[in-house]
Structure formats: structure tokens, C-alpha cells
mmCIF file of C-alpha atoms and ligand atoms in Angstrom:
data_model
loop_
_atom_site.group_PDB
_atom_site.id
_atom_site.type_symbol
_atom_site.label_atom_id
_atom_site.label_comp_id
_atom_site.label_asym_id
_atom_site.label_seq_id
_atom_site.Cartn_x
_atom_site.Cartn_y
_atom_site.Cartn_z
ATOM 1 C CA MET R 1 62.306 -32.769 32.138
ATOM 2 C CA LEU R 2 63.562 -34.561 29.029
ATOM 3 C CA ARG R 3 61.100 -36.445 26.855
ATOM 4 C CA ASP R 4 62.063 -40.030 26.215
ATOM 5 C CA GLY R 5 60.139 -40.420 22.955
ATOM 6 C CA ALA R 6 56.538 -40.909 21.918
ATOM 7 C CA LEU R 7 54.993 -43.958 20.279
ATOM 8 C CA ILE R 8 53.116 -43.672 16.993
ATOM 9 C CA GLU R 9 49.459 -44.411 17.728
ATOM 10 C CA LYS R 10 47.855 -43.760 14.364
ATOM 11 C CA VAL R 11 48.760 -43.285 10.686
ATOM 12 C CA ALA R 12 45.925 -41.893 8.537
ATOM 13 C CA VAL R 13 46.062 -41.286 4.792
ATOM 14 C CA ARG R 14 43.724 -39.789 2.183
ATOM 15 C CA ALA R 15 43.987 -38.868 -1.480
ATOM 16 C CA TYR R 16 42.378 -35.777 -3.026
ATOM 17 C CA THR R 17 42.108 -34.772 -6.669
ATOM 18 C CA ILE R 18 41.845 -31.095 -7.581
ATOM 19 C CA PRO R 19 40.954 -29.931 -11.113
ATOM 20 C CA THR R 20 43.308 -27.351 -12.637
ATOM 21 C CA ASP R 21 41.792 -23.948 -13.416
ATOM 22 C CA SER R 22 42.402 -24.560 -17.145
ATOM 23 C CA PRO R 23 44.014 -27.328 -19.247
ATOM 24 C CA GLU R 24 47.786 -27.532 -18.669
ATOM 25 C CA ALA R 25 50.660 -29.144 -20.559
ATOM 26 C CA ASP R 26 54.426 -29.195 -20.847
ATOM 27 C CA GLY R 27 56.663 -30.638 -23.552
ATOM 28 C CA THR R 28 55.802 -34.250 -22.775
ATOM 29 C CA ILE R 29 52.424 -34.554 -20.999
ATOM 30 C CA ALA R 30 49.095 -32.765 -20.540
ATOM 31 C CA TRP R 31 46.864 -32.771 -17.441
ATOM 32 C CA ASP R 32 43.663 -31.274 -16.083
ATOM 33 C CA ARG R 33 43.874 -32.358 -12.418
ATOM 34 C CA THR R 34 46.385 -32.878 -9.625
ATOM 35 C CA THR R 35 46.283 -35.558 -6.937
ATOM 36 C CA ILE R 36 47.681 -34.902 -3.467
ATOM 37 C CA VAL R 37 48.089 -37.736 -0.935
ATOM 38 C CA ILE R 38 48.006 -36.463 2.657
ATOM 39 C CA VAL R 39 49.364 -38.461 5.600
ATOM 40 C CA GLU R 40 48.755 -37.719 9.278
ATOM 41 C CA VAL R 41 50.770 -39.365 12.037
ATOM 42 C CA GLU R 42 49.663 -39.205 15.684
ATOM 43 C CA ALA R 43 52.004 -39.654 18.633
ATOM 44 C CA GLY R 44 52.126 -38.338 22.190
ATOM 45 C CA GLY R 45 49.025 -36.191 21.701
ATOM 46 C CA GLU R 46 50.318 -34.386 18.602
ATOM 47 C CA ARG R 47 49.521 -34.856 14.935
ATOM 48 C CA GLY R 48 52.094 -34.437 12.160
ATOM 49 C CA LEU R 49 51.101 -33.790 8.550
ATOM 50 C CA GLY R 50 52.918 -34.766 5.350
ATOM 51 C CA TYR R 51 51.966 -35.005 1.703
ATOM 52 C CA THR R 52 53.069 -35.927 -1.779
ATOM 53 C CA TYR R 53 51.789 -34.991 -5.209
ATOM 54 C CA ALA R 54 51.446 -38.482 -6.628
ATOM 55 C CA SER R 55 49.109 -41.202 -7.791
ATOM 56 C CA ALA R 56 46.410 -42.249 -5.313
ATOM 57 C CA ALA R 57 48.233 -45.600 -5.365
ATOM 58 C CA ALA R 58 50.683 -44.003 -2.911
ATOM 59 C CA ALA R 59 47.834 -43.871 -0.364
ATOM 60 C CA GLN R 60 47.424 -47.625 -0.609
ATOM 61 C CA VAL R 61 51.158 -48.148 -0.049
ATOM 62 C CA VAL R 62 50.948 -45.984 3.083
ATOM 63 C CA ARG R 63 47.866 -47.794 4.392
ATOM 64 C CA ASP R 64 48.858 -51.386 3.627
ATOM 65 C CA VAL R 65 52.655 -51.369 3.871
ATOM 66 C CA LEU R 66 54.155 -48.351 5.649
ATOM 67 C CA ALA R 67 51.642 -47.783 8.461
ATOM 68 C CA PRO R 68 52.012 -51.328 9.882
ATOM 69 C CA THR R 69 55.813 -50.890 9.695
ATOM 70 C CA ILE R 70 55.959 -47.757 11.858
ATOM 71 C CA LEU R 71 52.967 -48.160 14.219
ATOM 72 C CA HIS R 72 53.894 -48.350 17.925
ATOM 73 C CA GLN R 73 57.454 -47.196 17.131
ATOM 74 C CA ASP R 74 59.136 -44.102 18.585
ATOM 75 C CA VAL R 75 58.306 -41.077 16.417
ATOM 76 C CA PHE R 76 61.593 -39.435 17.433
ATOM 77 C CA ALA R 77 63.658 -42.238 15.837
ATOM 78 C CA ILE R 78 63.115 -40.991 12.271
ATOM 79 C CA PRO R 79 66.322 -42.468 10.748
ATOM 80 C CA LYS R 80 65.317 -45.903 12.038
ATOM 81 C CA LEU R 81 61.758 -45.581 10.687
ATOM 82 C CA TRP R 82 63.077 -44.232 7.368
ATOM 83 C CA LYS R 83 65.365 -47.247 6.918
ATOM 84 C CA ALA R 84 62.548 -49.632 7.879
ATOM 85 C CA MET R 85 60.180 -48.087 5.299
ATOM 86 C CA ILE R 86 62.821 -48.284 2.559
ATOM 87 C CA ALA R 87 63.518 -51.931 3.462
ATOM 88 C CA ILE R 88 59.883 -53.027 3.507
ATOM 89 C CA VAL R 89 59.193 -51.874 -0.091
ATOM 90 C CA ARG R 90 62.315 -53.556 -1.506
ATOM 91 C CA ASN R 91 60.450 -56.145 -3.560
ATOM 92 C CA MET R 92 57.834 -53.626 -4.768
ATOM 93 C CA GLY R 93 60.502 -51.265 -6.121
ATOM 94 C CA LEU R 94 61.438 -48.158 -4.141
ATOM 95 C CA ARG R 95 61.608 -45.657 -6.995
ATOM 96 C CA GLY R 96 58.235 -44.189 -7.953
ATOM 97 C CA VAL R 97 55.017 -44.652 -6.007
ATOM 98 C CA CYS R 98 56.689 -46.231 -2.947
ATOM 99 C CA ALA R 99 59.162 -43.351 -2.672
ATOM 100 C CA ASN R 100 56.254 -40.883 -2.938
ATOM 101 C CA ALA R 101 54.492 -42.718 -0.112
ATOM 102 C CA ILE R 102 57.611 -42.809 2.102
ATOM 103 C CA SER R 103 58.153 -39.092 1.391
ATOM 104 C CA ALA R 104 54.704 -38.194 2.721
ATOM 105 C CA VAL R 105 55.160 -40.313 5.852
ATOM 106 C CA ASP R 106 58.688 -39.021 6.536
ATOM 107 C CA THR R 107 57.450 -35.434 6.275
ATOM 108 C CA ALA R 108 54.627 -36.178 8.718
ATOM 109 C CA LEU R 109 57.103 -37.772 11.149
ATOM 110 C CA TRP R 110 59.338 -34.681 11.123
ATOM 111 C CA ASP R 111 56.318 -32.415 11.590
ATOM 112 C CA CYS R 112 55.067 -34.534 14.497
ATOM 113 C CA LYS R 113 58.493 -34.539 16.151
ATOM 114 C CA ALA R 114 58.763 -30.741 15.885
ATOM 115 C CA ARG R 115 55.243 -30.299 17.288
ATOM 116 C CA LEU R 116 56.039 -32.589 20.232
ATOM 117 C CA LEU R 117 59.102 -30.438 20.918
ATOM 118 C CA ASN R 118 57.001 -27.298 20.285
ATOM 119 C CA VAL R 119 59.552 -25.847 17.845
ATOM 120 C CA PRO R 120 59.225 -24.715 14.223
ATOM 121 C CA LEU R 121 60.706 -27.294 11.827
ATOM 122 C CA ALA R 122 63.047 -24.704 10.333
ATOM 123 C CA ARG R 123 64.575 -24.288 13.813
ATOM 124 C CA LEU R 124 64.682 -28.055 14.430
ATOM 125 C CA PHE R 125 66.593 -28.552 11.156
ATOM 126 C CA GLY R 126 68.775 -25.536 11.936
ATOM 127 C CA MET R 127 68.447 -22.374 9.897
ATOM 128 C CA ALA R 128 71.112 -21.382 7.395
ATOM 129 C CA ARG R 129 68.848 -18.496 6.282
ATOM 130 C CA ASP R 130 65.680 -16.747 7.487
ATOM 131 C CA SER R 131 63.863 -16.774 4.139
ATOM 132 C CA VAL R 132 64.156 -18.492 0.770
ATOM 133 C CA ALA R 133 63.923 -17.093 -2.758
ATOM 134 C CA VAL R 134 61.190 -18.523 -4.982
ATOM 135 C CA TYR R 135 60.738 -18.470 -8.732
ATOM 136 C CA GLY R 136 57.287 -18.307 -10.334
ATOM 137 C CA SER R 137 56.700 -21.435 -12.398
ATOM 138 C CA GLY R 138 53.900 -22.015 -14.906
ATOM 139 C CA GLY R 139 53.846 -20.731 -18.461
ATOM 140 C CA PHE R 140 52.158 -23.924 -19.655
ATOM 141 C CA THR R 141 52.192 -24.656 -23.379
ATOM 142 C CA THR R 142 48.360 -24.664 -23.375
ATOM 143 C CA TYR R 143 48.280 -20.989 -22.365
ATOM 144 C CA SER R 144 47.456 -18.212 -24.797
ATOM 145 C CA ASP R 145 50.287 -15.739 -25.362
ATOM 146 C CA GLU R 146 48.305 -13.243 -23.258
ATOM 147 C CA ARG R 147 48.005 -15.570 -20.266
ATOM 148 C CA LEU R 148 51.678 -16.524 -20.539
ATOM 149 C CA ALA R 149 52.712 -12.871 -20.525
ATOM 150 C CA THR R 150 50.376 -11.873 -17.677
ATOM 151 C CA GLN R 151 51.320 -14.753 -15.399
ATOM 152 C CA LEU R 152 55.069 -14.226 -15.736
ATOM 153 C CA HIS R 153 54.730 -10.429 -15.598
ATOM 154 C CA ASP R 154 52.787 -10.567 -12.317
ATOM 155 C CA TRP R 155 55.271 -12.877 -10.603
ATOM 156 C CA VAL R 156 58.049 -10.421 -11.394
ATOM 157 C CA HIS R 157 56.328 -7.073 -11.073
ATOM 158 C CA GLU R 158 53.819 -7.848 -8.273
ATOM 159 C CA ASP R 159 55.522 -10.583 -6.232
ATOM 160 C CA GLY R 160 59.114 -9.508 -6.821
ATOM 161 C CA CYS R 161 60.333 -12.856 -8.203
ATOM 162 C CA ARG R 162 63.825 -12.649 -9.697
ATOM 163 C CA TRP R 163 63.298 -15.729 -11.885
ATOM 164 C CA VAL R 164 60.282 -17.174 -13.706
ATOM 165 C CA LYS R 165 59.844 -20.438 -15.559
ATOM 166 C CA MET R 166 57.869 -21.393 -18.648
ATOM 167 C CA LYS R 167 57.316 -24.708 -20.413
ATOM 168 C CA ILE R 168 58.488 -25.346 -23.966
ATOM 169 C CA GLY R 169 58.627 -28.327 -26.317
ATOM 170 C CA THR R 170 54.992 -28.945 -27.328
ATOM 171 C CA GLU R 171 54.999 -26.916 -30.575
ATOM 172 C CA ARG R 172 58.671 -26.282 -31.244
ATOM 173 C CA GLN R 173 58.111 -23.742 -34.029
ATOM 174 C CA ARG R 174 56.253 -21.517 -31.567
ATOM 175 C CA ASP R 175 58.767 -21.736 -28.728
ATOM 176 C CA PRO R 176 61.164 -18.960 -29.836
ATOM 177 C CA GLN R 177 58.241 -16.539 -30.228
ATOM 178 C CA ARG R 178 56.778 -17.608 -26.833
ATOM 179 C CA MET R 179 60.159 -17.062 -25.164
ATOM 180 C CA ARG R 180 60.404 -13.585 -26.725
ATOM 181 C CA ILE R 181 56.912 -12.766 -25.399
ATOM 182 C CA ALA R 182 57.946 -13.957 -21.950
ATOM 183 C CA ARG R 183 61.167 -11.958 -22.028
ATOM 184 C CA GLU R 184 59.284 -8.808 -22.987
ATOM 185 C CA ALA R 185 56.688 -9.370 -20.243
ATOM 186 C CA ILE R 186 59.222 -9.747 -17.428
ATOM 187 C CA GLY R 187 61.623 -6.976 -18.488
ATOM 188 C CA ASP R 188 65.376 -6.880 -18.054
ATOM 189 C CA ASN R 189 65.601 -7.248 -14.281
ATOM 190 C CA ALA R 190 64.354 -10.838 -14.004
ATOM 191 C CA HIS R 191 65.765 -14.118 -15.280
ATOM 192 C CA LEU R 192 63.909 -16.450 -17.629
ATOM 193 C CA ILE R 193 63.952 -20.234 -17.210
ATOM 194 C CA SER R 194 62.804 -22.647 -19.932
ATOM 195 C CA ASP R 195 61.792 -26.201 -19.070
ATOM 196 C CA GLY R 196 61.760 -28.783 -21.868
ATOM 197 C CA ASN R 197 60.625 -31.679 -19.645
ATOM 198 C CA GLY R 198 62.800 -33.946 -21.754
ATOM 199 C CA ALA R 199 60.878 -33.208 -24.960
ATOM 200 C CA PHE R 200 63.849 -32.612 -27.277
ATOM 201 C CA ASP R 201 66.414 -34.898 -28.841
ATOM 202 C CA LEU R 202 70.018 -33.817 -28.480
ATOM 203 C CA LYS R 203 70.412 -31.868 -31.735
ATOM 204 C CA THR R 204 67.040 -30.124 -31.430
ATOM 205 C CA ALA R 205 67.885 -29.245 -27.825
ATOM 206 C CA LEU R 206 71.180 -27.697 -28.924
ATOM 207 C CA ALA R 207 69.439 -25.562 -31.558
ATOM 208 C CA MET R 208 66.731 -24.579 -29.044
ATOM 209 C CA ALA R 209 69.422 -23.637 -26.507
ATOM 210 C CA ASP R 210 70.869 -21.132 -29.001
ATOM 211 C CA GLN R 211 67.440 -19.594 -29.587
ATOM 212 C CA ALA R 212 66.763 -19.572 -25.837
ATOM 213 C CA ALA R 213 70.082 -17.799 -25.227
ATOM 214 C CA ASP R 214 68.985 -15.075 -27.672
ATOM 215 C CA CYS R 215 65.913 -14.558 -25.439
ATOM 216 C CA GLY R 216 68.120 -14.302 -22.353
ATOM 217 C CA VAL R 217 67.211 -17.727 -20.923
ATOM 218 C CA VAL R 218 69.660 -18.391 -18.074
ATOM 219 C CA TRP R 219 68.547 -21.921 -17.202
ATOM 220 C CA PHE R 220 67.462 -24.684 -19.568
ATOM 221 C CA GLU R 221 65.827 -27.464 -17.581
ATOM 222 C CA GLU R 222 65.678 -31.030 -18.882
ATOM 223 C CA PRO R 223 66.528 -30.101 -22.473
ATOM 224 C CA VAL R 224 66.723 -33.856 -23.126
ATOM 225 C CA THR R 225 65.343 -36.606 -20.940
ATOM 226 C CA SER R 226 67.105 -36.594 -17.591
ATOM 227 C CA ASP R 227 67.918 -40.286 -18.062
ATOM 228 C CA GLU R 228 70.296 -39.245 -20.868
ATOM 229 C CA LEU R 229 73.169 -38.151 -18.633
ATOM 230 C CA GLU R 230 75.742 -38.042 -21.465
ATOM 231 C CA GLY R 231 73.403 -35.807 -23.474
ATOM 232 C CA LEU R 232 72.928 -33.430 -20.542
ATOM 233 C CA CYS R 233 76.708 -33.336 -20.027
ATOM 234 C CA PHE R 234 77.258 -32.596 -23.736
ATOM 235 C CA LEU R 235 74.761 -29.722 -23.619
ATOM 236 C CA LYS R 236 76.170 -28.368 -20.354
ATOM 237 C CA ASN R 237 79.546 -27.998 -22.048
ATOM 238 C CA ARG R 238 78.179 -26.571 -25.314
ATOM 239 C CA VAL R 239 75.469 -24.037 -24.437
ATOM 240 C CA ALA R 240 76.142 -20.313 -23.975
ATOM 241 C CA ALA R 241 78.277 -19.435 -20.971
ATOM 242 C CA GLY R 242 75.390 -17.680 -19.192
ATOM 243 C CA MET R 243 73.051 -20.669 -19.435
ATOM 244 C CA GLN R 244 72.790 -23.355 -16.764
ATOM 245 C CA ILE R 245 71.532 -26.901 -17.334
ATOM 246 C CA ALA R 246 69.290 -28.252 -14.549
ATOM 247 C CA ALA R 247 67.599 -31.580 -13.794
ATOM 248 C CA GLY R 248 66.900 -33.913 -10.880
ATOM 249 C CA GLU R 249 63.125 -33.718 -10.304
ATOM 250 C CA TYR R 250 62.736 -37.478 -10.881
ATOM 251 C CA GLY R 251 65.265 -38.349 -8.192
ATOM 252 C CA TYR R 252 63.705 -40.866 -5.811
ATOM 253 C CA ASP R 253 66.806 -41.634 -3.753
ATOM 254 C CA PRO R 254 70.238 -40.148 -2.934
ATOM 255 C CA PHE R 255 72.025 -42.477 -5.395
ATOM 256 C CA TYR R 256 70.167 -40.791 -8.267
ATOM 257 C CA PHE R 257 71.563 -37.362 -7.358
ATOM 258 C CA LYS R 258 75.069 -38.741 -6.924
ATOM 259 C CA ARG R 259 74.951 -40.428 -10.348
ATOM 260 C CA MET R 260 73.767 -37.195 -11.971
ATOM 261 C CA MET R 261 76.533 -35.201 -10.283
ATOM 262 C CA ASP R 262 79.207 -37.820 -11.055
ATOM 263 C CA ALA R 263 78.207 -37.669 -14.739
ATOM 264 C CA ASP R 264 78.821 -33.890 -14.764
ATOM 265 C CA ALA R 265 75.310 -33.664 -16.226
ATOM 266 C CA VAL R 266 73.993 -30.461 -14.596
ATOM 267 C CA ASP R 267 75.034 -27.046 -13.295
ATOM 268 C CA VAL R 268 72.211 -27.043 -10.727
ATOM 269 C CA ILE R 269 70.686 -30.132 -9.123
ATOM 270 C CA GLN R 270 66.940 -30.174 -8.421
ATOM 271 C CA ALA R 271 65.360 -32.305 -5.716
ATOM 272 C CA ASP R 272 61.755 -32.820 -4.661
ATOM 273 C CA ALA R 273 61.086 -33.769 -1.027
ATOM 274 C CA THR R 274 57.698 -35.222 -2.007
ATOM 275 C CA ARG R 275 59.546 -37.803 -4.125
ATOM 276 C CA CYS R 276 63.080 -38.202 -2.797
ATOM 277 C CA LEU R 277 62.098 -39.865 0.517
ATOM 278 C CA GLY R 278 60.862 -36.793 2.356
ATOM 279 C CA TYR R 279 62.768 -34.261 4.405
ATOM 280 C CA SER R 280 65.274 -36.989 5.350
ATOM 281 C CA GLY R 281 66.065 -37.701 1.681
ATOM 282 C CA PHE R 282 66.118 -34.006 0.791
ATOM 283 C CA LEU R 283 68.679 -33.352 3.532
ATOM 284 C CA GLU R 284 70.864 -36.108 2.038
ATOM 285 C CA ALA R 285 70.576 -34.471 -1.387
ATOM 286 C CA ALA R 286 71.465 -31.123 0.201
ATOM 287 C CA THR R 287 74.551 -32.604 1.844
ATOM 288 C CA LEU R 288 75.660 -34.152 -1.468
ATOM 289 C CA ALA R 289 75.114 -30.832 -3.258
ATOM 290 C CA ASP R 290 77.129 -28.982 -0.635
ATOM 291 C CA ALA R 291 80.000 -31.468 -0.797
ATOM 292 C CA TYR R 292 80.172 -31.511 -4.587
ATOM 293 C CA PRO R 293 79.766 -28.451 -4.590
ATOM 294 C CA MET R 294 76.688 -27.640 -6.654
ATOM 295 C CA PRO R 295 73.684 -25.338 -6.090
ATOM 296 C CA LEU R 296 70.443 -27.077 -5.115
ATOM 297 C CA SER R 297 66.966 -25.973 -6.168
ATOM 298 C CA ALA R 298 63.709 -27.405 -4.769
ATOM 299 C CA HIS R 299 61.172 -28.752 -7.252
ATOM 300 C CA CYS R 300 57.477 -27.861 -6.625
ATOM 301 C CA ALA R 301 55.497 -28.122 -3.310
ATOM 302 C CA PRO R 302 56.736 -24.735 -2.022
ATOM 303 C CA ALA R 303 54.959 -24.794 1.369
ATOM 304 C CA LEU R 304 56.362 -28.223 2.201
ATOM 305 C CA HIS R 305 59.884 -27.347 1.065
ATOM 306 C CA LEU R 306 60.151 -24.070 2.983
ATOM 307 C CA PRO R 307 61.525 -25.288 6.365
ATOM 308 C CA VAL R 308 64.030 -27.761 4.925
ATOM 309 C CA CYS R 309 65.229 -25.207 2.369
ATOM 310 C CA CYS R 310 65.975 -22.775 5.198
ATOM 311 C CA ALA R 311 68.417 -25.443 6.400
ATOM 312 C CA ALA R 312 70.028 -26.620 3.130
ATOM 313 C CA PRO R 313 73.630 -25.355 3.173
ATOM 314 C CA ARG R 314 74.064 -24.470 -0.512
ATOM 315 C CA PHE R 315 70.695 -23.399 -1.768
ATOM 316 C CA LYS R 316 69.371 -21.440 -4.735
ATOM 317 C CA HIS R 317 65.568 -21.290 -4.804
ATOM 318 C CA ILE R 318 62.200 -23.034 -4.475
ATOM 319 C CA GLU R 319 59.893 -23.536 -7.433
ATOM 320 C CA TRP R 320 56.627 -21.666 -6.814
ATOM 321 C CA PHE R 321 54.726 -24.081 -9.061
ATOM 322 C CA TYR R 322 51.389 -22.578 -10.049
ATOM 323 C CA ASP R 323 49.216 -25.662 -9.361
ATOM 324 C CA HIS R 324 50.848 -26.514 -6.058
ATOM 325 C CA ALA R 325 50.853 -22.959 -4.700
ATOM 326 C CA ARG R 326 47.142 -22.831 -5.548
ATOM 327 C CA ILE R 327 46.364 -26.175 -3.853
ATOM 328 C CA GLU R 328 48.470 -25.398 -0.767
ATOM 329 C CA LYS R 329 46.575 -22.136 -0.275
ATOM 330 C CA MET R 330 43.225 -23.951 -0.674
ATOM 331 C CA PHE R 331 44.146 -26.872 1.621
ATOM 332 C CA PHE R 332 46.409 -25.548 4.364
ATOM 333 C CA ASP R 333 46.231 -22.815 6.968
ATOM 334 C CA GLY R 334 49.724 -21.379 7.294
ATOM 335 C CA ALA R 335 50.668 -21.702 3.610
ATOM 336 C CA PRO R 336 53.369 -19.092 2.854
ATOM 337 C CA GLU R 337 52.887 -15.972 0.713
ATOM 338 C CA ILE R 338 55.552 -14.389 -1.462
ATOM 339 C CA ARG R 339 57.057 -11.117 -0.229
ATOM 340 C CA HIS R 340 59.751 -9.447 -2.309
ATOM 341 C CA GLY R 341 60.387 -12.689 -4.179
ATOM 342 C CA GLU R 342 60.910 -14.755 -1.023
ATOM 343 C CA ILE R 343 58.950 -16.889 1.422
ATOM 344 C CA ALA R 344 59.738 -17.172 5.128
ATOM 345 C CA PRO R 345 58.642 -19.641 7.803
ATOM 346 C CA ASP R 346 56.239 -18.399 10.474
ATOM 347 C CA LEU R 347 58.370 -19.060 13.542
ATOM 348 C CA SER R 348 55.367 -18.663 15.844
ATOM 349 C CA ARG R 349 53.962 -21.977 14.550
ATOM 350 C CA PRO R 350 55.397 -25.378 15.519
ATOM 351 C CA GLY R 351 56.320 -27.953 12.853
ATOM 352 C CA HIS R 352 56.110 -26.794 9.262
ATOM 353 C CA GLY R 353 53.199 -24.633 10.352
ATOM 354 C CA LEU R 354 50.633 -26.137 7.978
ATOM 355 C CA THR R 355 47.265 -27.413 9.186
ATOM 356 C CA LEU R 356 44.715 -29.086 6.962
ATOM 357 C CA LYS R 357 41.503 -27.167 6.258
ATOM 358 C CA ARG R 358 39.414 -30.323 6.485
ATOM 359 C CA ALA R 359 36.073 -28.849 5.439
ATOM 360 C CA ASP R 360 37.584 -27.125 2.385
ATOM 361 C CA ALA R 361 39.505 -30.235 1.330
ATOM 362 C CA GLU R 362 36.634 -32.673 1.778
ATOM 363 C CA ARG R 363 34.911 -32.055 -1.550
ATOM 364 C CA PHE R 364 38.073 -33.126 -3.385
ATOM 365 C CA ALA R 365 38.510 -36.410 -1.462
ATOM 366 C CA LEU R 366 38.640 -39.598 -3.507
HETATM 367 MG MG1 LIG O 401 60.820 -29.489 -14.619
#
């Protein structure tokens, strides 16, 4: 018998803050904790789970604005609910906290729908591949040279990652030496990525790109602020032939990705489903990337990205961000583990396969 939909009975939201295991920084900010906002949607006897790494203010947007908008609506009608959530935050400003909040709800809706259908989300989206490559990402500028080397070494030599990423831009005089240390630690069979997080001005970025190329860096992320599209375009056309320019992690809607692509600003577009309006927004970004054509890479939240990245038509890799991989393992049963540099969905579990370890999470609740 065909199901004719299921009405949303409950939308619950909670924010949790988890201290990092040591101080962390990139080229523009420093932090010692991470906040995750978790949304649960109940419909038809199933519960879908979504989340975003964002300010706890996103929880208030879910509770006060989004939940009343989608309650008692059909959980299967995700495009309709997605449009309604985008419309209702118009006067608050979509980009930023509201987009984070919508992302968490959209993800929970997709998970709930898949659970009601008793299928894995990767299968519901439609699989273009069975597993997805990940790159180890950390190398914070607060790390000692020893920790930098060990972290990147282990991702390559123990987990089989073919790329690893480090942060640069806090102490620019030290960056060339840090990149040489990283290169030595990973050996010749893995690729090095440097992320400036927009710390450099154009001329400094150009000089740093030359030094990065000498260390075999194949991808220079946000060498200048990603709002400076002309600057990114200039660098893309000037850096060494083997080096790609990447950006896109602050994309909160499909228009952002289109503008970045139209400006010829990047070789690889990055998108983050916990910011860009959930799985629905990520699929739009993936379609744009495929049409352009341009490779797409997922920013952070590896466990959440896994099913949708199995479906993205033109896909490169998921960022195995140190903090998020750590939190996802602490918080969720079913969080993926890296095998031979890749992660794969567990097709015996419905939805995205993640369930909240409530007792373990509770001590971090705000
Ligand atoms: Mg980045």
C-alpha cells in the first residue's frame, strides 16, 4: 500500500557546546569550543535528526519561527516546507543564523522521510558512488610543529587519506616552515592543502602561493576573503598550474555559489549543508556545480554530508574536520569511520544512519 504522507507532530531543538581538546585557531579567528544545534522532527511514528554547527541563536530561530511554520504539515513535502521556511525569515535576513537553522530542520526532514520509507538516505537521494573520499583537516596554527606533523602524518599513513589540510595566516613568517614540516610528514604520495581563511591581502596571498607551490600545495583555500571575488579570480589565473583555488564555505544560498562561479573565482566550489539550507540546498549547489562544470567539495560535518555526497554528480571529497569528526563520534551512533581514505554509508540503517547518544550528549547541553 502506498503511504499518502505523514504530518509533523513535533519539532524539538537543543544546543550543545563542546570544548576543543586544545586551543585552536586559523588565519582569522581562534576558538576553544564548538556549538552544535540539534533538531529532531517527529512524524508518522518516526523521528528525523538534523544539526548545524552554529550559534545557539539558531536554536531560538528553530523554536520560535521555523517549528510553527512546519508543524502539522506533510513531512514528505520537503520542497514546500523548504520554501515556507525561507519565506518566513525574509525580514530577519536569510543568510547566517536563519540559514543555519533552516539547514538543521531540512536535514531532519529528509532523515524523517527516509526513515518513514525505511530506506537509507543515500539510496533515497540516489547513489552516484558507494563511498566518498575524505581529506583530513586540522593543522591549526596553535599547534606545535610536532602536533601538526603527527596529525597530518596519521591521516595519510594510518587512515589512507590522499589529501590533508592545514591552516595558515596567523604568523606569516612561520607559514613556509610549517608547510615544509607538513610536506615532510605526509610524504610524496599525499596532497597538501593550505587554508588561509581569508587572512591575506592580495599581494601577500600571491607571494604565499609561490611559497606554498614550492611545498607542493595543490589547493590554496580562501587566500583572500571569499567576498573578494575579483581577487580570487586574479589569483586563480596567476598561481602555479598545479594549484587550485577553492572557496564557498560561507555560502548560505544557491545564489552565492552561482555568483562565485560566474565570477570565475574558484577552481573548486565548497558547500556546507549545515549552512546552505540543508540537504535541499546542497543538492542545488551540486546541480549548479555539475552544470558549470566544476568539482564540488563538502565543507566540514562529515557524518551529515556522507549520504548527500554519495548522490552529488560531480564530487571531489568531504572535509574530515578534526573538531566535527570528534563531536560526531561522541554524539552519534552510526558515525562513519575512515577506511582507505574513504567513508561509506551503512546501508543497513535507514535515514542518514545517525542516532543521538542522549546520555553522552547531555553534559554538554546549554
Ligand atoms: Mg576553510
